[in-house]
C-alpha positions as a Markdown table, in Angstrom:
| # | Residue | x | y | z |
|---|---|---|---|---|
| 1 | Unk | 104.5 | -75.3 | 201.7 |
| 2 | Unk | 101.7 | -74.9 | 199.7 |
| 3 | Unk | 101.5 | -76.2 | 195.8 |
| 4 | Unk | 98.4 | -72.9 | 195.2 |
| 5 | Unk | 97.9 | -70.6 | 197.7 |
| 6 | Unk | 93.6 | -69.8 | 196.0 |
| 7 | Unk | 90.9 | -72.5 | 195.6 |
| 8 | Unk | 91.7 | -74.8 | 192.6 |
| 9 | Unk | 87.9 | -76.2 | 192.6 |
| 10 | Unk | 86.7 | -72.3 | 191.9 |
| 11 | Unk | 89.4 | -71.3 | 189.9 |
| 12 | Unk | 88.8 | -74.6 | 187.3 |
| 13 | Unk | 85.1 | -73.9 | 187.3 |
| 14 | Unk | 85.4 | -70.1 | 186.8 |
| 15 | Unk | 83.2 | -69.1 | 189.7 |
| 16 | Unk | 82.4 | -65.8 | 190.6 |
| 17 | Unk | 83.0 | -64.7 | 193.8 |
| 18 | Unk | 78.6 | -63.1 | 193.5 |
| 19 | Unk | 77.5 | -66.0 | 192.3 |
| 20 | Unk | 74.7 | -67.5 | 193.8 |
| 21 | Unk | 77.0 | -71.2 | 194.3 |
| 22 | Unk | 79.9 | -68.6 | 195.3 |
| 23 | Unk | 77.9 | -67.8 | 198.5 |
| 24 | Unk | 76.5 | -71.2 | 198.7 |
| 25 | Unk | 79.9 | -72.6 | 199.4 |
| 26 | Unk | 80.6 | -70.6 | 201.6 |
| 27 | Unk | 77.8 | -71.6 | 203.9 |
| 28 | Unk | 79.8 | -75.3 | 203.7 |
| 29 | Unk | 83.4 | -72.9 | 203.8 |
| 30 | Unk | 85.2 | -75.7 | 205.8 |
| 31 | Unk | 84.5 | -78.4 | 203.3 |
| 32 | Unk | 86.0 | -75.6 | 200.4 |
| 33 | Unk | 88.7 | -75.2 | 202.9 |
| 34 | Unk | 89.8 | -78.2 | 203.6 |
| 35 | Unk | 89.3 | -79.6 | 199.9 |
| 36 | Unk | 92.0 | -76.7 | 199.2 |
| 37 | Unk | 93.8 | -78.6 | 202.4 |
| 38 | Unk | 94.0 | -81.9 | 201.1 |
| 39 | Unk | 94.7 | -81.3 | 197.1 |
| 40 | Unk | 97.9 | -79.4 | 199.3 |
| 41 | Unk | 98.7 | -82.4 | 201.9 |
| 42 | Unk | 98.4 | -85.3 | 199.4 |
| 43 | Unk | 101.1 | -83.5 | 196.5 |
| 44 | Unk | 103.8 | -82.0 | 199.0 |
| 45 | Unk | 103.7 | -85.5 | 201.0 |
| 46 | Unk | 107.1 | -86.9 | 200.9 |
| 47 | Unk | 107.3 | -90.2 | 199.8 |
| 48 | Unk | 110.1 | -92.9 | 198.1 |
| 49 | Unk | 108.2 | -94.0 | 195.9 |
| 50 | Unk | 106.0 | -90.9 | 195.1 |
| 51 | Unk | 107.8 | -88.6 | 193.5 |
| 52 | Unk | 106.5 | -85.1 | 192.4 |
| 53 | Unk | 106.5 | -85.6 | 188.6 |
| 54 | Unk | 105.1 | -89.2 | 189.5 |
| 55 | Unk | 101.7 | -88.3 | 191.4 |
| 56 | Unk | 101.3 | -85.6 | 188.7 |
| 57 | Unk | 100.9 | -87.6 | 186.4 |
| 58 | Unk | 98.8 | -90.7 | 188.0 |
| 59 | Unk | 97.0 | -87.7 | 188.9 |
| 60 | Unk | 96.2 | -86.8 | 185.4 |
| 61 | Unk | 95.4 | -90.6 | 184.2 |
| 62 | Unk | 93.2 | -90.7 | 187.5 |
| 63 | Unk | 91.2 | -87.3 | 185.6 |
| 64 | Unk | 91.0 | -88.0 | 182.6 |
| 65 | Unk | 89.6 | -91.9 | 183.6 |
| 66 | Unk | 87.0 | -90.5 | 186.3 |
| 67 | Unk | 86.1 | -87.8 | 183.3 |
| 68 | Unk | 87.1 | -84.2 | 183.9 |
| 69 | Unk | 88.6 | -82.8 | 181.5 |
| 70 | Unk | 89.5 | -79.4 | 183.0 |
| 71 | Unk | 91.3 | -81.6 | 186.2 |
| 72 | Unk | 93.2 | -84.4 | 183.6 |
| 73 | Unk | 94.5 | -80.6 | 181.9 |
| 74 | Unk | 95.3 | -79.0 | 184.6 |
| 75 | Unk | 97.9 | -81.9 | 186.2 |
| 76 | Unk | 99.2 | -81.9 | 182.6 |
| 77 | Unk | 100.1 | -78.9 | 183.1 |
| 78 | Unk | 101.9 | -78.8 | 186.1 |
| 79 | Unk | 103.8 | -81.6 | 184.4 |
| 80 | Unk | 105.3 | -78.9 | 182.3 |
| 81 | Unk | 106.5 | -81.5 | 179.3 |
| 82 | Unk | 107.8 | -83.8 | 182.0 |
| 83 | Unk | 106.3 | -87.1 | 181.8 |
| 84 | Unk | 107.9 | -90.0 | 183.9 |
| 85 | Unk | 108.1 | -93.5 | 182.5 |
| 86 | Unk | 106.1 | -95.6 | 184.7 |
| 87 | Unk | 108.1 | -98.5 | 183.6 |
| 88 | Unk | 109.6 | -99.6 | 186.7 |
| 89 | Unk | 108.6 | -102.4 | 188.8 |
| 90 | Unk | 107.1 | -100.5 | 191.1 |
| 91 | Unk | 105.6 | -98.1 | 189.6 |
| 92 | Unk | 104.4 | -101.1 | 187.1 |
| 93 | Unk | 102.3 | -102.5 | 190.1 |
| 94 | Unk | 101.1 | -99.5 | 191.1 |
| 95 | Unk | 99.7 | -98.3 | 187.9 |
| 96 | Unk | 98.0 | -101.2 | 187.4 |
| 97 | Unk | 96.2 | -101.1 | 191.3 |
| 98 | Unk | 95.1 | -97.2 | 189.5 |
| 99 | Unk | 93.7 | -97.9 | 186.9 |
| 100 | Unk | 91.9 | -101.3 | 188.1 |
| 101 | Unk | 90.6 | -98.7 | 191.6 |
| 102 | Unk | 89.3 | -95.9 | 189.0 |
| 103 | Unk | 87.1 | -97.5 | 186.5 |
| 104 | Unk | 86.6 | -101.1 | 188.5 |
| 105 | Unk | 86.6 | -100.1 | 192.2 |
| 106 | Unk | 85.6 | -103.4 | 193.6 |
| 107 | Unk | 87.0 | -105.6 | 191.3 |
| 108 | Unk | 90.8 | -104.3 | 193.3 |
| 109 | Unk | 91.7 | -107.1 | 196.1 |
| 110 | Unk | 94.2 | -108.3 | 198.2 |
| 111 | Unk | 97.0 | -109.1 | 195.6 |
| 112 | Unk | 97.0 | -106.0 | 194.2 |
| 113 | Unk | 98.6 | -104.7 | 197.6 |
| 114 | Unk | 100.5 | -107.5 | 197.8 |
| 115 | Unk | 102.3 | -107.0 | 194.0 |
| 116 | Unk | 103.0 | -103.3 | 195.1 |
| 117 | Unk | 104.6 | -104.9 | 199.0 |
| 118 | Unk | 106.1 | -106.7 | 196.4 |
| 119 | Unk | 108.3 | -104.6 | 194.1 |
| 120 | Unk | 108.9 | -102.6 | 197.1 |
| 121 | Unk | 106.5 | -100.6 | 198.1 |
| 122 | Unk | 106.0 | -99.9 | 202.3 |
| 123 | Unk | 103.0 | -99.5 | 203.7 |
| 124 | Unk | 102.8 | -95.4 | 204.5 |
| 125 | Unk | 103.3 | -94.5 | 200.1 |
| 126 | Unk | 100.9 | -97.4 | 200.0 |
| 127 | Unk | 98.7 | -95.6 | 201.8 |
| 128 | Unk | 99.7 | -92.0 | 200.2 |
| 129 | Unk | 99.1 | -93.5 | 196.9 |
| 130 | Unk | 95.5 | -94.6 | 197.6 |
| 131 | Unk | 94.6 | -91.3 | 198.8 |
| 132 | Unk | 95.8 | -89.5 | 196.2 |
| 133 | Unk | 94.0 | -91.7 | 193.5 |
| 134 | Unk | 91.0 | -91.9 | 195.8 |
| 135 | Unk | 90.7 | -88.0 | 196.1 |
| 136 | Unk | 91.5 | -86.8 | 192.9 |
| 137 | Unk | 88.6 | -89.4 | 191.7 |
| 138 | Unk | 87.3 | -87.6 | 194.5 |
| 139 | Unk | 88.3 | -83.4 | 193.6 |
| 140 | Unk | 87.0 | -84.6 | 189.5 |
| 141 | Unk | 83.7 | -85.0 | 190.9 |
| 142 | Unk | 83.3 | -82.3 | 192.9 |
| 143 | Unk | 84.6 | -79.7 | 189.9 |
| 144 | Unk | 82.2 | -81.8 | 187.3 |
| 145 | Unk | 79.4 | -81.0 | 189.6 |
| 146 | Unk | 80.2 | -77.9 | 190.5 |
| 147 | Unk | 80.6 | -76.9 | 186.8 |
| 148 | Unk | 76.8 | -78.7 | 186.0 |
| 149 | Unk | 75.8 | -76.5 | 189.0 |
| 150 | Unk | 77.2 | -72.9 | 187.6 |
| 151 | Unk | 76.1 | -73.6 | 184.3 |
| 152 | Unk | 73.1 | -75.9 | 183.8 |
| 153 | Unk | 72.2 | -74.0 | 180.8 |
| 154 | Unk | 74.7 | -76.5 | 178.7 |
| 155 | Unk | 72.9 | -78.6 | 176.1 |
| 156 | Unk | 73.2 | -82.3 | 176.6 |
| 157 | Unk | 71.8 | -85.9 | 174.9 |
| 158 | Unk | 69.8 | -88.0 | 177.3 |
| 159 | Unk | 72.1 | -90.1 | 179.6 |
| 160 | Unk | 71.4 | -93.6 | 180.1 |
| 161 | Unk | 69.8 | -94.5 | 183.9 |
| 162 | Unk | 72.6 | -95.9 | 185.6 |
| 163 | Unk | 72.9 | -99.7 | 187.4 |
| 164 | Unk | 74.0 | -100.7 | 190.3 |
| 165 | Unk | 77.5 | -103.0 | 190.2 |
| 166 | Unk | 79.1 | -106.1 | 191.5 |
| 167 | Unk | 79.9 | -106.9 | 194.6 |
| 168 | Unk | 81.7 | -109.3 | 196.6 |
| 169 | Unk | 80.4 | -113.1 | 196.4 |
| 170 | Unk | 83.5 | -114.2 | 198.7 |
| 171 | Unk | 81.9 | -116.5 | 201.4 |
| 172 | Unk | 85.6 | -116.1 | 203.4 |
| 173 | Unk | 87.9 | -112.4 | 203.3 |
| 174 | Unk | 91.5 | -113.1 | 203.0 |
| 175 | Unk | 91.6 | -113.5 | 206.7 |
| 176 | Unk | 88.7 | -116.1 | 207.0 |
| 177 | Unk | 86.4 | -114.5 | 208.4 |
| 178 | Unk | 82.6 | -114.8 | 206.7 |
| 179 | Unk | 82.0 | -112.5 | 204.6 |
| 180 | Unk | 78.7 | -110.3 | 203.4 |
| 181 | Unk | 77.1 | -111.2 | 199.7 |
| 182 | Unk | 74.5 | -108.8 | 200.3 |
| 183 | Unk | 73.8 | -105.7 | 200.8 |
| 184 | Unk | 72.5 | -105.1 | 205.1 |
| 185 | Unk | 71.8 | -102.4 | 207.0 |
| 186 | Unk | 73.3 | -104.6 | 209.8 |
| 187 | Unk | 76.9 | -103.7 | 211.7 |
| 188 | Unk | 79.4 | -104.9 | 209.9 |
| 189 | Unk | 83.7 | -105.0 | 210.4 |
| 190 | Unk | 86.6 | -104.1 | 208.3 |
| 191 | Unk | 89.9 | -105.9 | 208.3 |
| 192 | Unk | 92.9 | -104.3 | 206.4 |
| 193 | Unk | 94.7 | -105.8 | 204.1 |
| 194 | Unk | 97.8 | -103.6 | 205.5 |
| 195 | Unk | 99.2 | -103.2 | 209.1 |
| 196 | Unk | 97.7 | -100.6 | 210.9 |
| 197 | Unk | 99.0 | -98.8 | 213.2 |
| 198 | Unk | 99.4 | -99.3 | 216.5 |
| 199 | Unk | 97.5 | -97.2 | 218.6 |
| 200 | Unk | 100.2 | -96.1 | 221.3 |
| 201 | Unk | 102.5 | -95.4 | 218.5 |
| 202 | Unk | 100.6 | -92.7 | 217.8 |
| 203 | Unk | 102.1 | -89.1 | 219.4 |
| 204 | Unk | 99.6 | -87.0 | 221.5 |
| 205 | Unk | 98.8 | -85.1 | 218.8 |
| 206 | Unk | 97.3 | -87.5 | 216.6 |
| 207 | Unk | 95.4 | -89.7 | 219.7 |
| 208 | Unk | 94.3 | -86.5 | 220.8 |
| 209 | Unk | 92.5 | -85.7 | 217.4 |
| 210 | Unk | 91.3 | -89.1 | 216.7 |
| 211 | Unk | 89.9 | -89.7 | 219.7 |
| 212 | Unk | 87.9 | -86.5 | 218.7 |
| 213 | Unk | 86.8 | -87.9 | 216.5 |
| 214 | Unk | 86.0 | -91.5 | 217.8 |
| 215 | Unk | 88.1 | -93.1 | 215.3 |
| 216 | Unk | 91.1 | -94.7 | 218.5 |
| 217 | Unk | 89.6 | -98.2 | 218.2 |
| 218 | Unk | 89.3 | -98.0 | 214.4 |
| 219 | Unk | 91.6 | -100.4 | 212.3 |
| 220 | Unk | 90.0 | -98.8 | 209.5 |
| 221 | Unk | 91.4 | -95.0 | 211.1 |
| 222 | Unk | 94.4 | -96.1 | 212.3 |
| 223 | Unk | 95.2 | -97.7 | 209.0 |
| 224 | Unk | 94.5 | -94.2 | 207.7 |
| 225 | Unk | 96.8 | -92.4 | 210.3 |
| 226 | Unk | 99.8 | -93.9 | 208.9 |
| 227 | Unk | 99.4 | -90.1 | 207.1 |
| 228 | Unk | 97.7 | -88.3 | 209.9 |
| 229 | Unk | 97.3 | -85.0 | 209.1 |
| 230 | Unk | 95.6 | -86.6 | 205.9 |
| 231 | Unk | 93.1 | -88.7 | 207.6 |
| 232 | Unk | 92.9 | -85.3 | 209.8 |
| 233 | Unk | 91.6 | -83.4 | 207.3 |
| 234 | Unk | 89.2 | -85.4 | 205.4 |
| 235 | Unk | 88.1 | -86.4 | 208.4 |
| 236 | Unk | 87.0 | -82.4 | 208.7 |
| 237 | Unk | 85.8 | -82.5 | 205.4 |
| 238 | Unk | 83.6 | -85.5 | 205.9 |
| 239 | Unk | 81.5 | -84.0 | 209.4 |
| 240 | Unk | 80.5 | -80.6 | 207.4 |
| 241 | Unk | 80.1 | -82.7 | 204.4 |
| 242 | Unk | 76.8 | -84.6 | 206.0 |
| 243 | Unk | 77.0 | -83.2 | 210.4 |
| 244 | Unk | 75.6 | -79.3 | 208.7 |
| 245 | Unk | 72.9 | -78.1 | 209.7 |
| 246 | Unk | 70.2 | -76.8 | 207.0 |
| 247 | Unk | 70.8 | -77.3 | 202.9 |
| 248 | Unk | 69.7 | -80.8 | 202.1 |
| 249 | Unk | 68.5 | -83.1 | 205.1 |
| 250 | Unk | 70.4 | -85.4 | 206.6 |
| 251 | Unk | 68.7 | -88.2 | 205.3 |
| 252 | Unk | 68.9 | -87.6 | 202.2 |
| 253 | Unk | 73.0 | -86.9 | 201.6 |
| 254 | Unk | 73.1 | -90.4 | 203.5 |
| 255 | Unk | 70.5 | -91.9 | 200.7 |
| 256 | Unk | 73.0 | -90.3 | 198.4 |
| 257 | Unk | 76.1 | -91.9 | 200.3 |
| 258 | Unk | 74.6 | -95.5 | 200.0 |
| 259 | Unk | 73.6 | -95.0 | 195.8 |
| 260 | Unk | 76.7 | -93.8 | 195.2 |
| 261 | Unk | 77.9 | -97.6 | 197.5 |
| 262 | Unk | 75.5 | -99.2 | 195.3 |
| 263 | Unk | 77.4 | -98.1 | 191.8 |
| 264 | Unk | 81.0 | -98.8 | 193.3 |
| 265 | Unk | 79.6 | -101.9 | 195.3 |
| 266 | Unk | 80.7 | -100.9 | 198.9 |
| 267 | Unk | 79.2 | -103.1 | 201.0 |
| 268 | Unk | 80.5 | -101.6 | 204.2 |
| 269 | Unk | 79.9 | -98.3 | 203.1 |
| 270 | Unk | 76.5 | -98.8 | 202.6 |
| 271 | Unk | 75.5 | -100.5 | 205.9 |
| 272 | Unk | 76.4 | -97.4 | 207.8 |
| 273 | Unk | 74.9 | -95.5 | 205.4 |
| 274 | Unk | 71.9 | -97.0 | 204.8 |
| 275 | Unk | 71.8 | -96.9 | 208.6 |
| 276 | Unk | 71.8 | -93.4 | 209.3 |
| 277 | Unk | 69.8 | -93.2 | 206.5 |
| 278 | Unk | 66.7 | -95.4 | 207.8 |
| 279 | Unk | 67.8 | -93.6 | 211.8 |
| 280 | Unk | 67.3 | -90.4 | 210.1 |
| 281 | Unk | 63.5 | -90.9 | 208.1 |
| 282 | Unk | 62.2 | -93.4 | 209.6 |
| 283 | Unk | 58.9 | -93.2 | 207.0 |
| 284 | Unk | 61.6 | -93.8 | 204.1 |
| 285 | Unk | 62.9 | -97.3 | 205.6 |
| 286 | Unk | 60.9 | -98.8 | 202.6 |
| 287 | Unk | 63.3 | -96.8 | 200.0 |
| 288 | Unk | 66.2 | -97.5 | 201.9 |
| 289 | Unk | 65.7 | -101.3 | 201.5 |
| 290 | Unk | 64.9 | -101.0 | 198.6 |
| 291 | Unk | 67.9 | -99.7 | 196.9 |
| 292 | Unk | 69.6 | -101.9 | 199.0 |
| 293 | Unk | 68.2 | -105.1 | 197.1 |
| 294 | Unk | 68.6 | -103.7 | 194.2 |
| 295 | Unk | 69.9 | -106.1 | 191.4 |
| 296 | Unk | 73.4 | -105.6 | 190.3 |
| 297 | Unk | 72.4 | -104.8 | 186.6 |
| 298 | Unk | 69.0 | -103.1 | 187.9 |
| 299 | Unk | 68.7 | -98.8 | 187.2 |
| 300 | Unk | 69.0 | -97.9 | 190.6 |
| 301 | Unk | 66.8 | -95.0 | 190.1 |
| 302 | Unk | 63.0 | -96.5 | 189.8 |
| 303 | Unk | 60.4 | -97.1 | 192.1 |
| 304 | Unk | 60.6 | -93.6 | 194.4 |
| 305 | Unk | 58.9 | -90.9 | 194.4 |
| 306 | Unk | 60.4 | -88.2 | 192.1 |
| 307 | Unk | 62.2 | -86.4 | 194.5 |
| 308 | Unk | 64.3 | -89.1 | 195.3 |
| 309 | Unk | 63.9 | -90.4 | 192.0 |
| 310 | Unk | 65.5 | -87.2 | 190.7 |
| 311 | Unk | 68.1 | -87.1 | 193.7 |
| 312 | Unk | 69.2 | -91.3 | 193.2 |
| 313 | Unk | 69.7 | -90.4 | 189.2 |
| 314 | Unk | 71.6 | -87.5 | 189.4 |
| 315 | Unk | 73.9 | -88.9 | 192.8 |
| 316 | Unk | 74.5 | -92.6 | 190.7 |
| 317 | Unk | 75.4 | -90.7 | 187.2 |
| 318 | Unk | 77.7 | -88.3 | 189.0 |
| 319 | Unk | 79.2 | -91.5 | 190.5 |
| 320 | Unk | 79.5 | -93.7 | 186.9 |
| 321 | Unk | 83.1 | -94.1 | 185.7 |
| 322 | Unk | 83.1 | -92.0 | 183.5 |
| 323 | Unk | 80.7 | -89.6 | 184.8 |
| 324 | Unk | 78.0 | -89.5 | 183.2 |
| 325 | Unk | 75.5 | -86.3 | 184.8 |
| 326 | Unk | 74.2 | -84.2 | 182.4 |
| 327 | Unk | 73.2 | -80.3 | 183.3 |
| 328 | Unk | 69.5 | -82.0 | 182.7 |
| 329 | Unk | 69.5 | -84.0 | 186.0 |
| 330 | Unk | 70.4 | -80.7 | 187.6 |
| 331 | Unk | 67.3 | -78.5 | 186.0 |
| 332 | Unk | 65.1 | -81.8 | 186.8 |
| 333 | Unk | 66.4 | -81.0 | 191.0 |
| 334 | Unk | 65.6 | -77.3 | 190.4 |
| 335 | Unk | 61.8 | -78.0 | 188.8 |
| 336 | Unk | 61.1 | -79.5 | 191.9 |
| 337 | Unk | 61.9 | -77.0 | 193.9 |
| 338 | Unk | 65.9 | -77.7 | 195.2 |
| 339 | Unk | 67.8 | -74.5 | 196.5 |
| 340 | Unk | 71.5 | -74.1 | 195.6 |
| 341 | Unk | 72.6 | -75.3 | 199.3 |
| 342 | Unk | 70.6 | -78.3 | 199.0 |
| 343 | Unk | 71.9 | -79.1 | 195.2 |
| 344 | Unk | 75.2 | -78.3 | 196.7 |
| 345 | Unk | 75.3 | -80.7 | 199.8 |
| 346 | Unk | 74.3 | -83.3 | 197.7 |
| 347 | Unk | 77.0 | -83.0 | 194.8 |
| 348 | Unk | 79.9 | -83.0 | 197.7 |
| 349 | Unk | 78.4 | -86.2 | 199.6 |
| 350 | Unk | 78.5 | -88.0 | 196.2 |
| 351 | Unk | 81.0 | -86.6 | 195.5 |
| 352 | Unk | 83.1 | -87.8 | 198.6 |
| 353 | Unk | 82.0 | -91.0 | 198.4 |
| 354 | Unk | 84.2 | -91.9 | 195.8 |
| 355 | Unk | 86.8 | -90.8 | 198.3 |
| 356 | Unk | 85.4 | -93.4 | 201.0 |
| 357 | Unk | 84.3 | -96.1 | 198.3 |
| 358 | Unk | 87.6 | -96.3 | 197.4 |
| 359 | Unk | 89.4 | -96.1 | 200.2 |
| 360 | Unk | 87.1 | -99.0 | 202.0 |
| 361 | Unk | 87.6 | -101.6 | 198.6 |
| 362 | Unk | 91.0 | -100.9 | 197.7 |
| 363 | Unk | 93.0 | -101.3 | 200.9 |
| 364 | Unk | 90.8 | -104.2 | 202.7 |
| 365 | Unk | 87.6 | -105.8 | 203.4 |
| 366 | Unk | 84.0 | -105.7 | 205.5 |
| 367 | Unk | 83.6 | -109.3 | 207.7 |
| 368 | Unk | 80.3 | -110.4 | 209.3 |
| 369 | Unk | 80.2 | -109.5 | 213.3 |
| 370 | Unk | 79.0 | -112.7 | 214.9 |
| 371 | Unk | 77.5 | -112.5 | 218.4 |
| 372 | Unk | 80.6 | -113.6 | 220.0 |
| 373 | Unk | 82.7 | -111.3 | 218.6 |
| 374 | Unk | 80.4 | -108.8 | 219.9 |
C-alpha cells in the first residue's frame, strides 16, 4: 500500500513541471519513479522491531544528522505528535548503530551488528534497518542537491574543502581473511557479518530477477535479498543512474562514486568504481590513481583540471555529514558548461553512493582475493 501517491522529492523541493530540472528528471524517469517506490517499499515493509512510528522517528534523526531540514520536517510531520520511546535494549542498540552509520560510516563494525542480534534483532529486520538508514541518507542528499539545482541563486559562505576520510587499518577481517588497508583498483571480495540467503531458498521470481542483474553468486546481494523487492528497486535505481546514455559521461559518474567512497572510507566501492572510471576513460587513469592515493585528511579536489576539480568538490561536499554543498558549487559547474542533465547525473551518482557505501560498510567488509582463491 503506497504511503503517498505523488513524487516526494518533487514535493519537497517545490519543483514545477515546466522547469528545466523537471524536464531533466523525466529523462531519468526510472530513477525518479523508483526512488519513490523505494521509499514506499521500505516504510511499508512489515517488521517486528521497526514499527511505523519507529521508522519515522529514526528517519527524522537520519535526515537531521545528514543536514536536510526539509526532509527531517517531513518525517516529523508523519509522526503526528507521536514520539515512540527508544529505551528498549533492541532500540538502544539500533540507535547506536544508526548514529554511527550516518555520521561515521567507516566506524561501523561487527560488534554493532552483534549487539543488534544479542538484543533480539533477526537478520531480516537488521537488513531492513540498514536499508532504511542508508536510503534516507541518499534521499536527503538527493533532495538537498536538487534544491541547489532548482535555485542556485541563493547566497552562501565559501565552504571548507572536503578531505579524504579515514579507512580500514586492520590487517584481517572478522573471518580471518587478509583485509585491504589501502585503496586499490584490484578486484576485492566481500564477506557478510550476517547470514546471506542461500540462492536455493529464493522463489523462482526472486532468482530470475537476481540472475538478470548478475547477482546470484554475490554474498552481498544474497544478503540484501532478505528484502528482495527493495533490492530489485534499488538495483533499478543504480542501473538508471550509471548506465543511461547522454548526460554526464559515464567515467565522470564512476569517478564521482569513487570520490564519495574516499569521503566515507569505503575501499570496496572505490575499487569497483575507480576501476570502471579507468576503463571508460583510459586517458584519465592518472586522475583516478591520484584520487585513490589521496591520504586521509588531505583535500580531495586537488590537482585536477577545472572541470574535474569542480565535479570532485561538489561530490565531496554533498557527501560530507552534515552536507556542505552550496550554490557556488553548482554555479561553478554551470560556468564550466555542464548542462542540467549532466548536473542531475552528478547529483544522483553522488547521492546514491551515500546509500551504497553505508550498506557495504555496515553489513560486512572487504577482503583481498589471492590467486589460490580465484
